[in-house]
XYZ file of C-alpha atoms in Angstrom:
758
model
C 133.513 189.362 145.465
C 129.726 189.905 145.555
C 128.848 193.234 147.185
C 126.489 191.628 149.724
C 129.097 189.048 150.736
C 131.792 191.716 150.846
C 129.748 193.800 153.313
C 129.318 190.977 155.813
C 132.942 189.948 155.448
C 134.185 193.509 156.117
C 131.848 194.475 158.959
C 131.095 191.129 160.628
C 133.959 188.906 159.475
C 131.423 186.243 158.517
C 129.683 184.811 155.443
C 126.194 185.685 154.224
C 123.527 185.478 156.946
C 120.326 183.472 156.627
C 117.440 185.987 156.433
C 114.869 185.433 159.171
C 112.052 187.332 157.423
C 111.135 188.753 153.992
C 110.790 192.437 153.115
C 108.748 193.936 150.284
C 111.193 195.261 147.668
C 108.962 198.283 147.222
C 109.735 199.453 150.760
C 113.484 199.292 150.134
C 113.281 200.851 146.672
C 111.304 203.801 148.039
C 113.719 204.404 150.937
C 115.649 207.675 150.872
C 119.446 207.289 150.901
C 119.594 208.706 154.419
C 117.659 205.686 155.769
C 119.700 203.232 153.713
C 122.898 204.513 155.322
C 121.249 204.528 158.738
C 120.502 200.789 158.611
C 123.805 199.831 157.004
C 125.674 201.712 159.737
C 124.255 199.517 162.527
C 126.591 196.867 163.982
C 127.217 195.011 167.261
C 128.963 198.078 168.760
C 126.142 200.585 168.311
C 122.953 198.505 168.132
C 122.038 199.382 171.717
C 122.274 203.088 170.928
C 120.014 202.701 167.885
C 117.503 200.564 169.825
C 116.926 203.424 172.270
C 116.081 205.888 169.471
C 112.313 206.280 168.990
C 112.771 207.467 165.402
C 114.899 204.422 164.544
C 112.404 202.047 166.148
C 109.651 203.623 164.056
C 111.698 203.149 160.880
C 112.436 199.563 161.900
C 108.708 198.905 162.238
C 108.217 199.667 158.541
C 110.149 196.470 157.748
C 108.832 194.084 160.374
C 106.525 193.855 163.380
C 108.556 194.895 166.408
C 106.610 192.608 168.759
C 107.281 189.422 166.780
C 110.805 190.506 165.723
C 112.317 192.868 168.287
C 115.443 194.777 167.338
C 118.478 192.514 167.536
C 121.571 191.901 165.447
C 120.029 189.047 163.420
C 117.041 191.146 162.405
C 119.335 194.075 161.516
C 121.491 191.746 159.397
C 118.354 190.564 157.594
C 117.397 194.163 156.739
C 120.968 194.919 155.629
C 120.950 191.788 153.481
C 117.753 192.813 151.661
C 118.997 196.407 151.158
C 122.282 195.239 149.663
C 120.494 192.879 147.282
C 119.295 196.023 145.485
C 122.610 197.871 145.503
C 122.668 197.792 141.667
C 119.627 200.015 141.664
C 120.910 202.341 144.357
C 123.602 204.900 143.528
C 126.269 204.054 146.088
C 128.176 207.321 145.513
C 125.229 209.291 146.849
C 125.395 207.459 150.186
C 128.746 208.917 151.258
C 127.461 212.339 152.503
C 125.020 210.629 154.886
C 127.871 208.629 156.416
C 129.707 211.867 157.150
C 126.577 213.334 158.727
C 126.260 210.377 161.123
C 129.923 210.708 162.015
C 129.624 214.465 162.640
C 126.670 213.794 164.961
C 128.895 211.268 166.835
C 126.428 208.455 166.111
C 129.165 206.347 164.500
C 132.904 206.419 165.164
C 135.561 207.851 162.851
C 136.854 204.382 162.028
C 133.390 203.030 161.264
C 132.673 206.071 159.042
C 135.900 205.491 157.104
C 135.077 201.799 156.661
C 131.584 202.581 155.388
C 132.848 205.290 153.035
C 135.504 202.966 151.600
C 132.920 200.224 151.166
C 130.556 202.504 149.246
C 133.292 203.827 146.982
C 134.591 200.319 146.222
C 131.037 199.144 145.573
C 130.425 202.037 143.202
C 133.565 201.130 141.321
C 132.525 197.474 141.079
C 129.051 198.399 139.815
C 130.466 200.828 137.260
C 133.044 198.312 136.097
C 130.402 195.597 135.753
C 128.082 197.995 133.954
C 130.809 199.028 131.485
C 131.686 195.398 130.755
C 128.075 194.413 130.211
C 127.464 197.493 128.104
C 130.183 196.466 125.681
C 128.677 192.991 125.397
C 125.018 193.968 125.220
C 123.267 193.358 121.918
C 120.786 196.140 121.242
C 118.725 194.008 118.881
C 118.194 191.493 121.684
C 117.050 194.342 123.943
C 114.348 195.250 121.413
C 113.126 191.663 121.606
C 113.429 191.729 125.401
C 111.170 194.787 125.596
C 108.555 192.931 123.522
C 108.810 189.972 125.920
C 108.340 192.271 128.910
C 105.199 193.700 127.299
C 103.849 190.160 126.797
C 104.505 189.361 130.468
C 102.659 192.502 131.517
C 99.645 191.563 129.371
C 99.255 188.447 131.527
C 98.690 190.675 134.577
C 95.479 192.105 133.039
C 96.198 195.714 133.973
C 94.156 198.694 132.782
C 94.018 199.084 128.988
C 95.260 202.704 129.257
C 98.595 201.348 130.569
C 99.004 199.030 127.594
C 98.210 201.881 125.192
C 101.163 203.862 126.587
C 103.499 200.862 126.492
C 102.532 199.951 122.912
C 103.159 203.529 121.787
C 106.717 203.334 123.167
C 107.353 200.105 121.245
C 105.934 201.621 118.043
C 108.273 204.616 118.375
C 111.264 202.256 118.311
C 110.115 200.740 115.024
C 109.090 204.023 113.372
C 112.115 206.161 114.213
C 113.742 207.955 111.283
C 117.387 208.923 110.910
C 118.286 212.149 109.170
C 121.815 212.895 107.921
C 122.601 216.475 106.891
C 125.379 217.108 104.342
C 126.721 220.670 104.552
C 129.655 222.720 103.306
C 130.562 225.869 101.410
C 130.173 226.132 97.644
C 132.471 223.774 95.703
C 133.483 221.822 98.835
C 132.730 218.531 97.036
C 129.469 217.589 98.781
C 127.796 215.981 95.764
C 130.833 213.885 94.832
C 131.241 212.733 98.437
C 127.567 211.824 98.701
C 127.668 209.888 95.426
C 130.681 207.948 96.737
C 128.854 207.198 99.984
C 125.778 205.976 98.115
C 127.870 204.030 95.607
C 126.059 205.536 92.643
C 126.196 208.803 90.733
C 122.814 210.031 91.911
C 123.655 213.740 92.082
C 125.473 215.799 89.472
C 128.983 216.951 90.311
C 131.534 219.184 88.670
C 134.429 221.453 89.498
C 132.095 224.442 89.787
C 129.155 224.885 92.195
C 126.582 222.245 91.278
C 123.778 221.749 93.811
C 121.641 224.876 93.684
C 118.895 223.856 96.095
C 118.051 221.563 98.942
C 117.746 217.877 97.970
C 116.280 215.282 100.337
C 117.075 211.635 99.538
C 114.601 208.990 100.750
C 114.126 205.286 100.103
C 111.535 203.929 97.682
C 111.434 200.830 95.521
C 110.521 203.056 92.561
C 113.044 205.699 91.583
C 111.450 209.095 91.059
C 111.725 212.699 92.215
C 109.476 215.502 93.400
C 110.314 219.193 92.989
C 108.875 222.057 95.060
C 108.987 225.565 93.579
C 109.133 228.927 95.310
C 105.674 230.384 95.937
C 104.658 233.952 95.191
C 105.242 235.382 98.659
C 108.690 233.744 98.929
C 109.693 235.097 95.526
C 108.551 238.574 96.567
C 110.759 238.297 99.663
C 113.712 237.522 97.377
C 112.919 240.552 95.225
C 112.682 242.905 98.228
C 115.899 241.600 99.760
C 117.607 242.186 96.394
C 117.250 245.936 96.848
C 120.321 245.864 99.087
C 122.051 242.693 97.891
C 123.627 242.916 94.429
C 124.081 239.133 94.072
C 120.476 238.446 94.997
C 119.270 241.299 92.799
C 121.114 239.817 89.830
C 119.672 236.358 90.593
C 116.075 237.633 90.590
C 116.517 239.797 87.464
C 118.231 237.022 85.507
C 115.538 234.519 86.482
C 112.683 236.847 85.510
C 114.436 237.684 82.241
C 115.048 234.017 81.362
C 111.520 232.803 82.091
C 109.504 235.917 81.241
C 105.753 235.249 81.305
C 106.397 231.547 82.004
C 107.674 232.479 85.485
C 104.135 232.623 86.892
C 103.358 229.101 85.738
C 105.975 227.900 88.246
C 105.856 230.625 90.923
C 102.255 230.400 92.150
C 100.335 231.521 95.249
C 100.341 228.008 96.666
C 103.636 226.124 96.424
C 103.663 224.157 93.176
C 104.941 220.555 93.263
C 105.815 218.355 90.285
C 106.631 214.634 90.032
C 109.546 214.086 87.633
C 111.565 211.208 86.271
C 114.888 210.718 88.046
C 116.713 211.201 84.732
C 115.412 214.780 84.659
C 116.919 215.588 88.036
C 119.913 217.619 86.876
C 117.567 219.943 84.984
C 116.053 221.028 88.321
C 119.049 220.825 90.682
C 122.115 221.766 88.644
C 123.291 225.349 88.589
C 125.114 224.458 85.383
C 122.089 223.279 83.394
C 121.147 225.602 80.527
C 117.459 225.658 81.522
C 118.218 227.441 84.834
C 115.144 225.713 86.295
C 117.072 225.373 89.565
C 116.518 229.127 90.128
C 112.796 228.512 90.585
C 113.096 225.399 92.766
C 113.044 225.699 96.545
C 113.769 222.026 97.304
C 113.767 218.559 95.735
C 112.797 215.140 97.112
C 114.665 212.247 95.510
C 113.362 208.698 96.008
C 115.749 205.862 95.179
C 116.120 202.172 96.019
C 119.613 202.403 97.484
C 120.017 200.032 100.447
C 121.819 202.727 102.407
C 118.526 204.636 102.716
C 116.485 201.729 104.079
C 115.181 201.565 107.654
C 114.080 205.183 107.789
C 117.385 206.831 106.776
C 117.118 210.105 104.872
C 119.904 212.372 103.635
C 119.581 216.143 103.279
C 121.996 217.464 100.650
C 122.246 221.233 100.995
C 123.380 224.129 98.822
C 126.530 225.925 99.931
C 126.400 227.678 103.274
C 127.675 230.783 101.525
C 124.741 230.633 99.105
C 123.910 234.200 97.999
C 120.219 233.271 98.029
C 119.631 233.778 101.744
C 116.101 232.347 101.677
C 117.545 229.054 100.428
C 120.052 229.118 103.274
C 117.214 229.622 105.793
C 115.494 226.480 104.474
C 118.763 224.577 104.775
C 119.257 225.614 108.397
C 115.664 224.715 109.360
C 116.253 221.146 108.127
C 119.590 220.925 109.876
C 117.951 221.652 113.236
C 116.235 218.244 113.151
C 119.127 216.178 111.762
C 120.415 213.258 113.832
C 123.904 213.678 112.421
C 125.722 216.378 110.472
C 128.483 215.691 107.983
C 130.342 218.882 107.124
C 132.405 218.655 103.946
C 135.544 220.762 103.447
C 138.079 220.830 100.648
C 141.333 219.611 102.254
C 143.377 222.168 100.350
C 141.400 225.185 101.639
C 139.854 224.196 104.956
C 138.537 226.265 107.838
C 137.077 229.281 106.078
C 135.265 231.670 108.416
C 131.959 230.285 107.116
C 133.122 226.738 107.975
C 134.266 227.697 111.456
C 131.086 229.642 112.226
C 128.897 226.772 111.072
C 130.758 224.114 113.063
C 130.557 226.144 116.266
C 126.889 227.000 115.679
C 126.093 223.319 115.180
C 127.789 222.222 118.389
C 126.841 225.155 120.619
C 123.379 226.110 119.358
C 121.826 223.083 117.681
C 122.697 220.683 120.527
C 124.495 218.374 118.088
C 126.287 215.800 120.224
C 128.769 214.896 117.508
C 129.739 216.228 114.096
C 131.715 214.541 111.331
C 134.019 216.735 109.255
C 134.946 215.122 105.935
C 138.027 216.538 104.196
C 137.704 215.867 100.474
C 140.179 215.723 97.600
C 143.063 214.421 99.718
C 144.475 212.822 96.551
C 145.420 216.330 95.422
C 147.604 217.207 98.438
C 150.472 215.603 100.357
C 150.130 213.819 103.700
C 152.021 216.666 105.366
C 149.652 219.270 103.918
C 146.703 217.178 105.102
C 148.045 217.059 108.668
C 148.620 220.822 108.599
C 145.050 221.369 107.366
C 143.650 219.338 110.262
C 145.785 221.177 112.811
C 144.841 224.557 111.339
C 141.133 223.714 111.545
C 141.354 222.735 115.219
C 143.478 225.799 116.060
C 140.966 228.075 114.307
C 138.057 226.590 116.269
C 139.841 227.149 119.587
C 140.758 230.701 118.592
C 137.147 231.559 117.685
C 135.842 230.115 120.943
C 138.300 232.239 122.900
C 137.512 235.281 120.786
C 133.836 234.886 121.606
C 134.719 234.591 125.331
C 133.316 231.059 125.453
C 133.734 229.951 129.071
C 132.943 226.244 128.636
C 135.317 223.331 128.218
C 136.927 224.050 124.834
C 138.572 220.612 124.698
C 135.183 218.919 125.095
C 133.878 220.875 122.090
C 136.795 219.773 119.929
C 136.439 216.188 121.168
C 132.885 216.092 119.813
C 134.184 216.545 116.251
C 135.516 213.634 114.205
C 137.669 214.189 111.114
C 137.858 211.710 108.224
C 139.959 212.511 105.118
C 138.568 211.163 101.805
C 139.321 210.992 98.108
C 135.633 210.989 97.164
C 135.985 210.896 93.374
C 138.396 207.958 93.534
C 136.052 206.165 95.935
C 133.219 206.685 93.433
C 135.402 205.169 90.705
C 135.888 202.058 92.854
C 132.158 201.706 93.438
C 131.096 202.235 89.823
C 133.327 199.713 88.078
C 136.268 202.012 87.290
C 138.517 200.935 90.128
C 141.576 200.569 87.891
C 141.657 204.330 87.311
C 141.792 204.874 91.108
C 144.398 202.134 91.572
C 146.566 203.772 88.918
C 146.603 206.870 91.132
C 147.723 204.742 94.092
C 144.372 204.582 95.922
C 142.681 201.370 96.998
C 139.059 201.646 98.151
C 140.218 201.507 101.756
C 142.753 204.299 101.208
C 140.050 206.613 99.784
C 138.610 206.890 103.315
C 135.023 206.085 102.311
C 135.100 202.796 104.281
C 135.972 204.806 107.415
C 132.938 207.016 106.810
C 130.649 203.987 106.416
C 131.990 202.442 109.631
C 131.510 205.735 111.452
C 127.875 205.971 110.335
C 127.242 202.366 111.300
C 128.648 202.977 114.768
C 127.015 206.342 115.370
C 123.694 206.157 113.609
C 122.571 203.336 111.398
C 123.795 199.958 112.713
C 121.764 197.690 114.971
C 124.203 198.450 117.794
C 124.764 202.115 116.917
C 124.894 204.832 119.555
C 121.698 206.317 118.120
C 119.884 202.983 118.509
C 121.212 202.797 122.047
C 119.756 206.250 122.806
C 116.376 205.212 121.362
C 116.316 202.067 123.478
C 117.364 203.986 126.586
C 114.386 206.311 126.182
C 112.091 203.321 125.584
C 113.250 201.399 128.673
C 113.115 204.560 130.770
C 109.555 205.148 129.530
C 108.550 201.593 130.477
C 110.225 202.044 133.860
C 108.349 205.276 134.668
C 104.996 203.757 133.707
C 105.547 200.586 135.703
C 106.781 202.486 138.766
C 103.472 204.320 138.710
C 101.599 200.988 138.386
C 103.583 199.564 141.303
C 102.779 202.555 143.514
C 99.081 202.369 142.639
C 98.914 198.639 143.342
C 100.797 199.043 146.604
C 98.259 201.630 147.729
C 95.382 199.389 146.658
C 96.804 196.397 148.531
C 97.446 198.455 151.630
C 93.870 199.742 151.693
C 92.362 196.284 151.174
C 94.442 194.675 153.911
C 94.272 197.400 156.554
C 92.062 197.473 159.618
C 89.257 199.999 159.909
C 91.363 202.069 162.296
C 94.361 202.017 159.942
C 92.088 202.851 157.020
C 90.953 206.079 158.676
C 94.572 206.954 159.307
C 95.454 206.207 155.680
C 92.677 208.477 154.428
C 94.038 211.319 156.574
C 97.579 210.663 155.323
C 96.367 210.638 151.749
C 94.712 214.023 152.188
C 97.916 215.346 153.726
C 99.943 213.991 150.789
C 97.595 215.701 148.346
C 97.989 218.992 150.204
C 101.774 218.560 150.025
C 101.553 217.966 146.287
C 99.683 221.241 145.854
C 102.336 222.998 147.942
C 105.021 221.509 145.677
C 103.177 222.923 142.692
C 103.378 226.409 144.193
C 107.137 226.002 144.730
C 107.676 224.764 141.173
C 105.723 227.690 139.762
C 107.857 230.041 141.831
C 110.969 228.430 140.284
C 109.534 229.032 136.817
C 108.833 232.668 137.679
C 112.424 233.001 138.817
C 113.667 231.633 135.489
C 111.394 234.033 133.599
C 112.861 236.976 135.494
C 116.383 235.631 134.947
C 115.783 235.414 131.192
C 114.256 238.890 130.961
C 117.157 240.427 132.906
C 119.641 238.623 130.672
C 117.968 239.781 127.449
C 117.999 243.351 128.721
C 121.711 243.119 129.516
C 122.315 241.493 126.116
C 120.528 244.340 124.354
C 122.644 246.850 126.287
C 125.792 244.939 125.331
C 124.791 245.023 121.644
C 123.926 248.726 121.747
C 127.243 249.555 123.411
C 129.185 247.412 120.931
C 127.345 248.959 117.985
C 128.135 252.455 119.226
C 131.794 251.525 119.586
C 131.965 249.990 116.091
C 130.001 252.901 114.639
C 132.442 255.420 116.121
C 135.418 253.352 114.953
C 134.249 253.082 111.338
C 133.027 256.660 111.226
C 136.427 257.725 112.629
C 138.259 255.941 109.808
C 136.129 257.705 107.198
C 136.502 261.073 108.928
C 140.288 260.703 109.297
C 140.586 259.773 105.618
C 138.588 262.875 104.655
C 140.626 265.209 106.902
C 143.867 263.776 105.527
C 142.819 264.446 101.914
C 141.342 267.895 102.739
C 144.672 268.898 104.288
C 146.442 268.034 101.020
C 143.856 270.010 99.053
C 142.399 266.845 97.497
C 138.900 265.522 97.147
C 138.754 262.117 98.846
C 138.381 259.207 96.419
C 134.847 257.809 96.490
C 136.199 254.364 95.611
C 138.580 254.529 98.577
C 135.697 255.498 100.900
C 133.605 252.566 99.630
C 136.528 250.173 100.179
C 136.891 251.343 103.797
C 133.151 250.913 104.383
C 132.959 247.435 102.839
C 136.078 246.089 104.549
C 135.139 247.340 108.030
C 131.418 246.798 107.845
C 131.040 243.066 107.285
C 133.618 242.061 109.922
C 132.004 244.363 112.455
C 128.591 242.708 112.260
C 129.950 239.173 111.848
C 132.026 239.495 115.042
C 129.150 241.025 116.977
C 126.702 238.380 115.708
C 129.085 235.629 116.775
C 129.548 237.086 120.246
C 125.803 237.619 120.633
C 124.848 234.057 119.702
C 127.498 232.460 121.945
C 126.316 234.460 124.933
C 122.744 233.562 124.039
C 123.398 229.831 123.587
C 125.087 229.606 127.010
C 122.148 231.265 128.741
C 119.582 229.134 126.898
C 121.443 225.992 128.013
C 121.238 227.217 131.628
C 117.487 227.855 131.712
C 116.205 224.852 129.763
C 114.517 222.164 131.857
C 115.306 218.563 130.861
C 112.804 216.737 133.050
C 109.756 217.633 130.962
C 108.576 215.981 127.743
C 107.942 219.344 126.123
C 109.729 220.425 122.985
C 112.345 222.926 124.032
C 112.539 226.274 122.235
C 115.142 226.089 119.508
C 116.971 229.397 119.491
C 119.510 230.184 116.803
C 120.842 233.454 115.455
C 122.639 233.986 112.182
C 124.233 237.184 110.926
C 121.271 238.895 109.175
C 122.692 239.127 105.653
C 119.780 241.048 104.170
C 119.801 243.648 106.949
C 123.589 243.959 106.820
C 123.392 244.516 103.058
C 120.701 247.143 103.650
C 122.793 248.877 106.325
C 125.846 248.915 104.070
C 123.714 250.126 101.166
C 122.632 253.188 103.168
C 126.271 254.115 103.794
C 127.584 253.339 100.324
C 124.782 255.417 98.771
C 125.407 258.458 100.989
C 128.846 258.583 102.654
C 131.052 258.936 99.527
C 128.890 261.837 98.340
C 128.967 263.494 101.767
C 132.758 263.275 101.969
C 133.327 264.576 98.446
C 130.800 267.433 98.879
C 132.646 268.856 101.911
C 136.057 270.434 102.197
C 138.571 271.876 104.628
C 136.852 274.159 107.143
C 133.612 272.170 107.057
C 134.885 269.236 109.083
C 132.446 269.833 111.957
C 129.460 269.884 109.602
C 130.708 266.659 107.943
C 131.111 264.963 111.332
C 127.489 265.734 112.281
C 126.148 264.393 108.966
C 128.321 261.286 109.184
C 126.958 260.632 112.679
C 123.397 260.865 111.363
C 123.965 258.392 108.513
C 125.904 255.923 110.634
C 123.190 255.993 113.286
C 120.550 255.313 110.646
C 122.589 252.436 109.251
C 123.574 250.787 112.541
C 120.068 251.138 113.983
C 118.913 248.448 111.532
C 121.125 245.844 113.223
C 120.102 247.053 116.686
C 116.445 246.601 115.696
C 117.213 243.069 114.464
C 118.608 242.184 117.891
C 115.661 243.829 119.617
C 113.203 241.802 117.540
C 115.206 238.632 118.141
C 115.187 239.211 121.891
C 111.419 239.707 121.801
C 111.033 236.487 119.805
C 113.173 234.609 122.350
C 111.224 236.045 125.265
C 107.890 235.078 123.676
C 109.101 231.537 122.936
C 110.303 230.981 126.472
C 107.234 232.497 128.073
C 105.183 230.027 126.039
C 107.605 227.235 127.009
C 107.378 228.045 130.727
C 103.601 228.345 130.461
C 103.385 224.839 128.961
C 105.584 223.485 131.757
C 103.396 225.168 134.356
C 100.262 223.669 132.806
C 101.919 220.257 132.589
C 103.024 220.370 136.229
C 99.523 221.328 137.287
C 97.891 218.615 135.187
C 100.316 215.926 136.354
C 99.768 216.712 140.028
C 96.015 216.951 139.595
C 96.035 213.583 137.825
C 98.086 212.095 140.668
C 95.627 213.398 143.226
C 92.616 212.248 141.206
C 94.143 208.807 140.657
C 94.842 208.279 144.365
C 91.325 209.334 145.255
C 89.911 207.020 142.578
C 91.980 204.097 143.889
C 90.865 204.926 147.419
C 87.166 205.079 146.541
C 87.197 201.981 144.299
C 89.171 199.927 146.796
C 86.982 200.950 149.729
C 83.991 199.859 147.627
C 85.770 196.585 146.989
C 86.329 196.130 150.734
C 82.581 196.173 151.241
C 82.285 193.068 149.092
C 83.779 189.726 149.958
C 87.568 190.001 149.848
C 88.873 186.421 149.695
C 92.302 184.969 150.240
C 92.353 184.167 146.522
C 92.042 187.867 145.739
C 94.809 188.657 148.210
C 97.059 186.091 146.563
C 96.252 187.483 143.110
C 97.308 191.012 144.065
C 100.404 189.722 145.856
C 101.417 187.735 142.754
C 100.900 190.768 140.546
C 103.041 192.870 142.865
C 105.753 190.248 142.846
C 105.782 190.069 139.037
C 105.786 193.875 138.725
C 108.747 194.123 141.094
C 110.608 191.527 139.019
C 109.890 193.507 135.841
C 110.990 196.728 137.542
C 114.290 195.177 138.600
C 114.936 194.108 135.021
C 113.914 197.483 133.581
C 116.051 199.343 136.134
C 119.085 197.213 135.417
C 118.855 197.522 131.614
C 118.175 201.270 131.858
C 121.376 201.681 133.873
C 123.323 199.620 131.324
C 122.031 201.784 128.457
C 122.531 205.096 130.256
């Protein structure tokens, strides 16, 4: 049953009334929920009580002239009728608390309160049910066309050009939006083979050993070609310095400089060098297995190809392994990932859920604000169905365990629910798509069984298709943008109409009210700035407590590791032996990495929770993106200090000199662990600076918005008063009234579609 009809059936036991007067929709739409409930609570049993209330009579007068339409049941029914016509715009669930307040004040009876509450809850359910049904049926492509039609209708109203500029920009953003898909995984996970299968063409080299040595960005172009970007001089120098404490990185730099000799500087230049290359040369620059080793000098590659999958603004970022020993390359990878619309994390089904995998998945969901993440398990043709199921279960169990270990206090199930898992046999899928399907069929795999079709359907649903969730989000933002602009236009036109049609006496009153409203706006600005100051203090207090937590944890880990070394030395001294330097190094290396990895994980989870609490969603200002990764270079440096000194210290002491050894061990461990403490200190300062800048921008925006509101109202007031001095004809009145009517119709449509898309 229609909600309006249901109301009059429940409370009056009659059909829809015939309205005896019209009410401007703007008045109803701007009503607070408290007043909505107040009018809907009136009936034949309490109308006399309401009629005697001066405040209610004043509210009643906003709808209709009291003298021509005194308060009676028919007039109340007319107001109720018009309110309920807009129930799809109102949030019925928010009305319930006001019913309880009226009941507590003994204005309405217990029975009447229960009836109203039940009505609102049932209405909410009906609206939600209708919205869900319509949402399933809505065609997003048709909504793009509908938005264009709305813009054409608004052009007929001849509004200010500045309004059309804003509306056109929103429409352009829909057409120009790009979709970025990040492909990640550890070395040898099978990323390149999976991506080739997805694209249906062997675009990237693949082998059983690590292949992709740098970042590759795939974009659409009718002409196939590639562009390579080399390291510049300063970046290469950073690699060299970091290699002092990282043996893998040190070997990488030395080998590269040895291979290229004097030619190195023709590629590594002060300004980043870029070269256009033929697509057939690609493996020379991207493959770690190519004899030229050119990939060592390349920071990233852009690959342009005419694959249909990449049309309509889709780009794919194929990354090196997350456990890449070249940390600078990993930094570049992570900076791209921050702006990806969707992440696909590839794992070998036979060895899933490494610590690197688990850390990355949790970072993506907790820190990068990724709403969903697709985990692709590759090479399922090499394991049994039972092993595959065990791999999936192990991955989920590991994620839950790490969240608990990091004392994550959110909804763990909701985190897991945001991850989708799709098993694939990528190589066999590639065979199907490149004319070698018989080889895959001989192994018992149809194209559908390879899992690649499931991946394509997932991408179509989530990201790329005309009715994808991503397209829905884009349209929601567009309709909401239109709605906000047109609500402002409606308010301005309502003020203009009110000024033009008021008497001289009412005009003076309106001017006073406008000044009072402007003063209230300035008072609101002070309150909002106080809220920002409170958040600043909250952040600073948190960062201080976080630094104390890190320092305390470092001291505990330092004492633990130093204790293991000291106990080992004492044990060997007691037997008259010199402790083995190799054994000391093994203890250091095994205890050191885990110590900092665990602390880094705990630090970033605490940080991500706090950042989520203090971010403000209502402002169109880019939010600070805060991430923290275990600082590999600093950890290598810290370990290097200990490995270079501790074994010698232990072997140069003996029984009877334990106290002297303990003091020297303390000194070296403090020097080593201080490096990590300084990293955290610098990170905290960076976070504080970013948020202070963020809050400052919000403060400026709030101030500018309110000042613009005040200036606009004063401009409307002055221009309209000037217009009053001229001849104001009935034709002009009709023109404004027609514009208001059309704007209200547009607003109803925008509000409805925005709710459907929400």
